[in-house]
Short mmCIF file of C-alpha atoms and ligand atoms in Angstrom, two decimals:
data_model
loop_
_atom_site.label_atom_id
_atom_site.label_comp_id
_atom_site.label_asym_id
_atom_site.label_seq_id
_atom_site.Cartn_x
_atom_site.Cartn_y
_atom_site.Cartn_z
CA MET A 1 -202.17 78.73 -262.88
CA ILE A 2 -200.54 81.94 -261.60
CA TRP A 3 -203.87 82.97 -260.12
CA GLY A 4 -204.39 79.53 -258.58
CA SER A 5 -200.98 79.63 -256.90
CA ALA A 6 -201.48 83.21 -255.70
CA GLY A 7 -204.82 82.11 -254.28
CA PHE A 8 -203.25 79.12 -252.54
CA LEU A 9 -200.62 81.33 -250.88
CA THR A 10 -203.24 83.91 -249.86
CA GLY A 11 -205.39 81.10 -248.48
CA THR A 12 -202.62 79.59 -246.33
CA VAL A 13 -201.83 83.01 -244.79
CA LEU A 14 -205.55 83.58 -244.19
CA GLY A 15 -205.75 80.05 -242.77
CA SER A 16 -203.36 80.74 -239.90
CA PHE A 17 -205.17 84.02 -239.21
CA ILE A 18 -208.54 82.27 -239.21
CA LYS A 19 -207.39 79.61 -236.78
CA VAL A 20 -206.29 82.31 -234.32
CA LEU A 21 -209.60 84.19 -234.66
CA ALA A 22 -211.61 80.97 -234.18
CA ASP A 23 -209.56 79.96 -231.09
CA ARG A 24 -209.73 83.43 -229.56
CA SER A 25 -213.50 83.60 -230.16
CA LEU A 26 -213.95 80.32 -228.31
CA SER A 27 -211.71 81.27 -225.38
CA ASN A 28 -213.17 84.81 -225.33
CA LYS A 29 -209.74 86.41 -225.72
CA SER A 30 -208.97 89.71 -227.40
CA PHE A 31 -208.40 89.61 -231.18
CA ARG A 32 -205.55 92.06 -230.74
CA GLY A 33 -202.03 91.12 -229.73
CA ARG A 34 -199.53 88.81 -231.36
CA SER A 35 -199.67 85.04 -231.59
CA TYR A 36 -198.18 82.95 -228.82
CA CYS A 37 -197.76 79.29 -227.95
CA PRO A 38 -200.83 78.13 -225.96
CA SER A 39 -198.71 75.97 -223.61
CA CYS A 40 -195.56 78.01 -222.82
CA ARG A 41 -196.98 81.42 -223.86
CA ALA A 42 -193.77 82.27 -225.73
CA GLY A 43 -194.50 84.99 -228.27
CA LEU A 44 -194.12 83.63 -231.80
CA ARG A 45 -191.61 85.32 -234.10
CA TRP A 46 -192.23 86.14 -237.75
CA TYR A 47 -190.26 83.02 -238.79
CA ASP A 48 -192.61 80.85 -236.71
CA LEU A 49 -195.60 82.16 -238.60
CA PHE A 50 -194.97 80.91 -242.15
CA PRO A 51 -198.07 78.95 -243.03
CA ILE A 52 -197.49 75.21 -243.58
CA PHE A 53 -193.67 75.57 -243.76
CA SER A 54 -193.21 76.54 -240.10
CA TYR A 55 -195.37 73.61 -239.04
CA LEU A 56 -193.46 71.13 -241.22
CA TYR A 57 -190.05 72.58 -240.35
CA LEU A 58 -190.74 72.38 -236.61
CA ARG A 59 -192.31 68.93 -237.12
CA GLY A 60 -195.52 70.08 -235.45
CA ARG A 61 -193.85 71.13 -232.19
CA CYS A 62 -193.40 74.49 -230.46
CA ARG A 63 -189.89 75.90 -231.09
CA TYR A 64 -189.57 76.95 -227.46
CA CYS A 65 -191.20 74.28 -225.26
CA LYS A 66 -191.32 71.43 -227.82
CA LYS A 67 -194.95 70.76 -226.98
CA LYS A 68 -197.00 69.29 -229.84
CA ILE A 69 -199.03 71.74 -231.93
CA GLY A 70 -202.38 70.36 -233.04
CA ILE A 71 -202.64 69.04 -236.62
CA GLU A 72 -205.65 71.38 -236.95
CA TYR A 73 -203.30 74.28 -237.65
CA LEU A 74 -201.85 72.51 -240.65
CA LEU A 75 -205.28 71.29 -241.84
CA VAL A 76 -206.83 74.78 -241.66
CA GLU A 77 -203.90 76.32 -243.56
CA VAL A 78 -203.93 73.65 -246.30
CA GLY A 79 -207.75 73.67 -246.47
CA MET A 80 -207.92 77.44 -246.84
CA GLY A 81 -205.09 77.33 -249.40
CA LEU A 82 -207.08 74.88 -251.52
CA LEU A 83 -210.36 76.82 -251.19
CA ILE A 84 -208.90 80.25 -252.02
CA GLY A 85 -206.64 78.73 -254.69
CA PHE A 86 -209.69 77.20 -256.36
CA LEU A 87 -211.61 80.48 -256.04
CA PHE A 88 -208.82 82.55 -257.66
CA TRP A 89 -208.37 80.00 -260.43
CA GLN A 90 -212.12 79.81 -261.15
CA GLN A 91 -212.66 83.58 -261.07
CA SER A 92 -209.64 84.37 -263.25
CA SER A 93 -210.64 81.85 -265.90
CA ASP A 94 -214.08 83.50 -266.10
CA PHE A 95 -212.54 86.93 -266.43
CA GLN A 96 -211.19 88.34 -269.67
CA PHE A 97 -208.16 90.49 -269.12
CA THR A 98 -208.90 92.89 -271.97
CA ILE A 99 -206.37 95.27 -270.50
CA PHE A 100 -203.55 93.00 -271.66
CA ASN A 101 -204.74 93.27 -275.22
CA ILE A 102 -202.10 95.41 -277.00
CA GLN A 103 -204.55 96.91 -279.48
CA SER A 104 -206.85 98.07 -276.72
CA ILE A 105 -204.05 99.99 -275.04
CA PHE A 106 -203.83 102.34 -278.04
CA SER A 107 -207.54 102.77 -278.44
CA LEU A 108 -210.26 104.22 -276.31
CA GLN A 109 -210.86 100.71 -274.99
CA PHE A 110 -208.03 101.14 -272.53
CA SER A 111 -209.54 103.97 -270.53
CA ILE A 112 -212.78 102.04 -270.25
CA SER A 113 -211.43 98.59 -269.58
CA HIS A 114 -209.19 99.57 -266.71
CA PHE A 115 -212.38 99.97 -264.71
CA LYS A 116 -212.91 96.25 -265.07
CA ILE A 117 -209.83 95.34 -263.06
CA PRO A 118 -210.93 97.00 -259.80
CA ILE A 119 -214.38 95.41 -260.15
CA PHE A 120 -212.77 92.00 -260.68
CA LEU A 121 -210.42 92.48 -257.70
CA LEU A 122 -213.18 93.77 -255.43
CA GLU A 123 -215.41 90.82 -256.27
CA LEU A 124 -212.47 88.51 -255.57
CA LEU A 125 -211.96 90.24 -252.21
CA PHE A 126 -215.70 89.95 -251.49
CA LYS A 127 -215.67 86.19 -252.12
CA THR A 128 -212.38 85.62 -250.27
CA PHE A 129 -213.81 87.46 -247.28
CA PHE A 130 -216.96 85.32 -247.46
CA ILE A 131 -214.96 82.07 -247.42
CA ALA A 132 -212.72 83.29 -244.57
CA VAL A 133 -215.68 84.16 -242.32
CA LEU A 134 -217.44 80.89 -243.18
CA ALA A 135 -214.26 79.01 -242.24
CA ILE A 136 -214.05 80.69 -238.81
CA LEU A 137 -217.71 79.93 -238.05
CA PHE A 138 -217.31 76.36 -239.33
CA LEU A 139 -214.48 75.82 -236.83
CA THR A 140 -216.22 77.41 -233.82
CA ASP A 141 -219.57 75.71 -234.46
CA LEU A 142 -218.03 72.30 -235.07
CA LYS A 143 -215.86 72.52 -231.95
CA LYS A 144 -218.15 74.10 -229.39
CA MET A 145 -221.51 74.59 -231.17
CA PHE A 146 -220.91 78.31 -230.90
CA ILE A 147 -221.29 81.02 -233.55
CA PRO A 148 -219.71 84.16 -232.05
CA ASP A 149 -221.36 87.58 -232.45
CA ARG A 150 -217.88 89.08 -232.44
CA ILE A 151 -217.42 87.51 -235.88
CA THR A 152 -220.92 87.56 -237.39
CA ILE A 153 -221.98 91.13 -236.57
CA PRO A 154 -218.89 92.92 -237.98
CA SER A 155 -218.94 90.51 -240.96
CA ILE A 156 -222.53 91.43 -241.80
CA LEU A 157 -221.59 95.12 -241.76
CA ILE A 158 -218.43 94.59 -243.84
CA GLY A 159 -220.42 92.48 -246.33
CA ILE A 160 -223.01 95.24 -246.78
CA VAL A 161 -220.33 97.92 -247.24
CA LEU A 162 -218.36 95.81 -249.76
CA GLY A 163 -221.54 95.00 -251.69
CA LEU A 164 -222.46 98.68 -251.80
CA ILE A 165 -218.96 99.73 -252.99
CA ILE A 166 -219.02 97.13 -255.80
CA THR A 167 -222.50 98.31 -256.87
CA VAL A 168 -221.46 101.98 -256.93
CA ILE A 169 -218.29 101.23 -258.93
CA LYS A 170 -220.31 99.22 -261.48
CA ILE A 171 -222.68 102.17 -261.94
CA ALA A 172 -219.72 104.56 -262.27
CA TYR A 173 -218.21 102.18 -264.85
CA LEU A 174 -221.40 102.24 -266.91
CA TYR A 175 -221.64 106.04 -266.72
CA TYR A 176 -218.00 106.48 -267.70
CA THR A 177 -218.36 104.04 -270.60
CA LEU A 178 -221.38 105.88 -271.98
CA LEU A 179 -219.64 109.22 -271.65
CA GLN A 180 -216.87 108.11 -274.04
CA THR A 181 -218.88 108.08 -277.28
CA PRO A 182 -221.46 110.38 -278.90
CA LEU A 183 -223.89 107.47 -279.10
CA GLY A 184 -223.32 106.65 -275.42
CA ARG A 185 -223.95 110.26 -274.41
CA GLN A 186 -227.34 110.03 -276.13
CA LEU A 187 -228.25 107.26 -273.68
CA LEU A 188 -227.63 109.37 -270.59
CA PRO A 189 -230.43 111.20 -268.79
CA PRO A 190 -232.35 113.36 -269.35
CA LYS A 191 -232.29 112.33 -273.05
CA ASN A 192 -232.88 108.65 -272.50
CA GLU A 193 -234.02 106.17 -269.87
CA TYR A 194 -231.31 103.65 -270.81
CA PHE A 195 -228.86 104.68 -268.07
CA MET A 196 -231.38 104.78 -265.23
CA ARG A 197 -232.84 101.44 -266.30
CA HIS A 198 -229.37 99.88 -266.09
CA VAL A 199 -228.64 101.55 -262.76
CA TYR A 200 -231.73 99.79 -261.48
CA LEU A 201 -230.55 96.46 -262.95
CA ILE A 202 -227.10 96.83 -261.36
CA ALA A 203 -228.47 97.88 -257.95
CA GLU A 204 -231.20 95.23 -257.83
CA PRO A 205 -228.96 92.29 -256.71
CA PHE A 206 -227.59 94.40 -253.85
CA PHE A 207 -231.05 95.23 -252.49
CA GLY A 208 -232.10 91.64 -253.20
CA SER A 209 -229.27 90.39 -251.00
CA LEU A 210 -230.36 92.67 -248.12
CA LEU A 211 -233.91 91.36 -248.46
CA VAL A 212 -232.94 87.69 -248.64
CA GLY A 213 -230.60 88.12 -245.65
CA THR A 214 -233.45 89.61 -243.63
CA ALA A 215 -235.82 86.88 -244.80
CA ILE A 216 -233.47 84.03 -243.82
CA ALA A 217 -232.81 85.60 -240.40
CA GLY A 218 -236.56 85.98 -239.89
CA PHE A 219 -237.18 82.38 -240.97
CA PHE A 220 -234.54 81.03 -238.54
CA LEU A 221 -235.90 83.22 -235.76
CA SER A 222 -239.41 81.83 -236.28
CA LEU A 223 -237.97 78.27 -236.26
CA ILE A 224 -236.37 79.03 -232.88
CA ILE A 225 -239.64 80.36 -231.51
CA ILE A 226 -241.65 77.38 -232.83
CA THR A 227 -239.17 74.74 -231.60
CA ARG A 228 -238.46 76.72 -228.40
CA GLY A 229 -234.75 76.97 -229.11
CA LYS A 230 -234.05 73.31 -229.84
CA GLY A 231 -231.57 72.68 -232.62
CA MET A 232 -230.95 76.26 -233.61
CA GLY A 233 -229.64 79.31 -231.82
CA GLY A 234 -229.23 83.05 -232.20
CA GLY A 235 -225.84 82.46 -233.85
CA ASP A 236 -227.55 80.66 -236.74
CA VAL A 237 -229.85 83.67 -237.24
CA LYS A 238 -226.87 85.97 -237.77
CA LEU A 239 -225.04 83.42 -239.90
CA GLY A 240 -228.21 83.14 -242.03
CA ALA A 241 -228.35 86.92 -242.46
CA PHE A 242 -224.67 86.96 -243.43
CA ILE A 243 -225.13 84.20 -246.03
CA GLY A 244 -228.13 86.04 -247.50
CA ILE A 245 -226.14 89.24 -247.87
CA MET A 246 -223.11 87.53 -249.38
CA LEU A 247 -224.84 85.10 -251.77
CA GLY A 248 -227.91 87.16 -252.66
CA PHE A 249 -231.12 85.97 -254.28
CA PRO A 250 -231.78 83.20 -255.22
CA GLN A 251 -228.39 81.59 -254.44
CA ALA A 252 -228.78 82.01 -250.66
CA LEU A 253 -232.10 80.14 -250.70
CA PHE A 254 -230.50 77.27 -252.63
CA ALA A 255 -227.68 77.22 -250.05
CA LEU A 256 -230.31 76.93 -247.32
CA ILE A 257 -232.04 74.01 -249.05
CA LEU A 258 -228.69 72.25 -249.62
CA SER A 259 -227.82 72.70 -245.92
CA PHE A 260 -231.13 71.26 -244.72
CA LEU A 261 -230.76 68.31 -247.12
CA THR A 262 -227.14 67.45 -246.20
CA GLY A 263 -227.89 68.02 -242.51
CA ALA A 264 -230.90 65.68 -242.63
CA ILE A 265 -228.97 63.00 -244.55
CA LEU A 266 -226.04 63.08 -242.11
CA SER A 267 -228.40 62.98 -239.10
CA VAL A 268 -230.10 59.87 -240.48
CA VAL A 269 -226.72 58.24 -241.17
CA LEU A 270 -225.52 59.04 -237.62
CA ILE A 271 -228.72 57.64 -236.11
CA ILE A 272 -228.42 54.45 -238.19
CA LEU A 273 -224.76 54.08 -237.17
CA GLY A 274 -225.86 54.55 -233.56
CA LYS A 275 -223.59 57.55 -233.07
CA LYS A 276 -226.47 59.85 -232.20
CA SER A 277 -229.98 59.24 -230.94
CA PHE A 278 -233.03 60.85 -232.48
CA GLY A 279 -233.56 64.42 -231.33
CA GLN A 280 -229.95 64.88 -230.28
CA THR A 281 -228.66 68.11 -231.72
CA ILE A 282 -225.82 68.37 -234.17
CA PRO A 283 -224.64 71.88 -235.04
CA PHE A 284 -226.37 73.28 -238.12
CA GLY A 285 -223.71 75.89 -238.88
CA PRO A 286 -221.25 73.54 -240.66
CA PHE A 287 -224.03 72.51 -243.08
CA LEU A 288 -224.88 76.15 -243.77
CA VAL A 289 -221.19 76.70 -244.50
CA LEU A 290 -221.04 73.69 -246.82
CA GLY A 291 -224.20 74.70 -248.71
CA SER A 292 -222.89 78.26 -249.05
CA LEU A 293 -219.54 77.15 -250.45
CA ILE A 294 -221.24 74.94 -253.03
CA MET A 295 -223.42 77.89 -254.10
CA LEU A 296 -220.45 80.27 -254.13
CA PHE A 297 -218.53 78.06 -256.54
CA TRP A 298 -221.29 76.51 -258.65
CA GLY A 299 -224.33 78.69 -257.86
CA ALA A 300 -224.91 79.92 -261.39
CA GLN A 301 -224.87 76.38 -262.83
CA ILE A 302 -227.15 75.02 -260.09
CA VAL A 303 -229.71 77.81 -260.55
CA ASP A 304 -229.64 77.30 -264.36
CA TRP A 305 -230.08 73.57 -263.91
CA TYR A 306 -233.03 74.11 -261.56
CA LEU A 307 -234.66 76.59 -263.94
CA SER A 308 -234.26 74.16 -266.84
CA LEU A 309 -236.12 71.54 -264.78
CA SER A 310 -239.10 73.76 -264.04
CA GLY A 311 -239.12 75.59 -267.35
ZN1 ZN B 401 -194.48 76.48 -226.42
#
């Protein structure tokens, strides 16, 4: 519950940040500089920037010009709070905090297990970052059918760097663990192949995610060429690459299938309801975001379920 609450708070702060980045991407404004009221341009003070509370306290109006602030601000903050709160809660309940075990503090276990905390925190950061970027792109694509390069390109690079750091730390953790005991030292090269085999196993998902990101981008690009740019744009290509890098193989492919399915179902519903005519484009980005979130939270279970069907 502590983790869930910490996640909720983190999410609401990220939420107000995300809203600003999404708005500034759409209006092509600089990401630097402090927040200000869009109508009277008054610079906002720190006490205007409390997520949720500032909005409720000011009853959804600007403190300076009293102009109404869109409900979107509140929705994004609450939505991000719930998403990150759920993420923190789910991740912490999967994780065993061996470091808090009193016995382990007095044994060798301690020196080994304190490696686990940074790995846990880095993976949490990795997933939080993923959700934050998805949220920005969800907002821009839904509003203006636009997926900004200013967000996707740096995010792809950050995703690769974070993935690489996590991989290297996991390998260092394994090496350090083996070094602690005489038996472990027997498993290190050049005496034994054990260590190198596990280095390969640890590094494989990282290289897999680079490959699947490239494959999805290539697939989207060929769809654009075949359909001559109807229904999908260059922004989707970069979003696809980003999702591949962040979810890895095979989760990213499942996310893709989920997005196509939900997108197709909603299109049919909209056509039946007469809201859209056949061939009219709806943005694909929000479905990619939805599919990715489902795979981020329940990917392991969905892949297991699928494998149990075919096996
Ligand atoms: Zn104002």
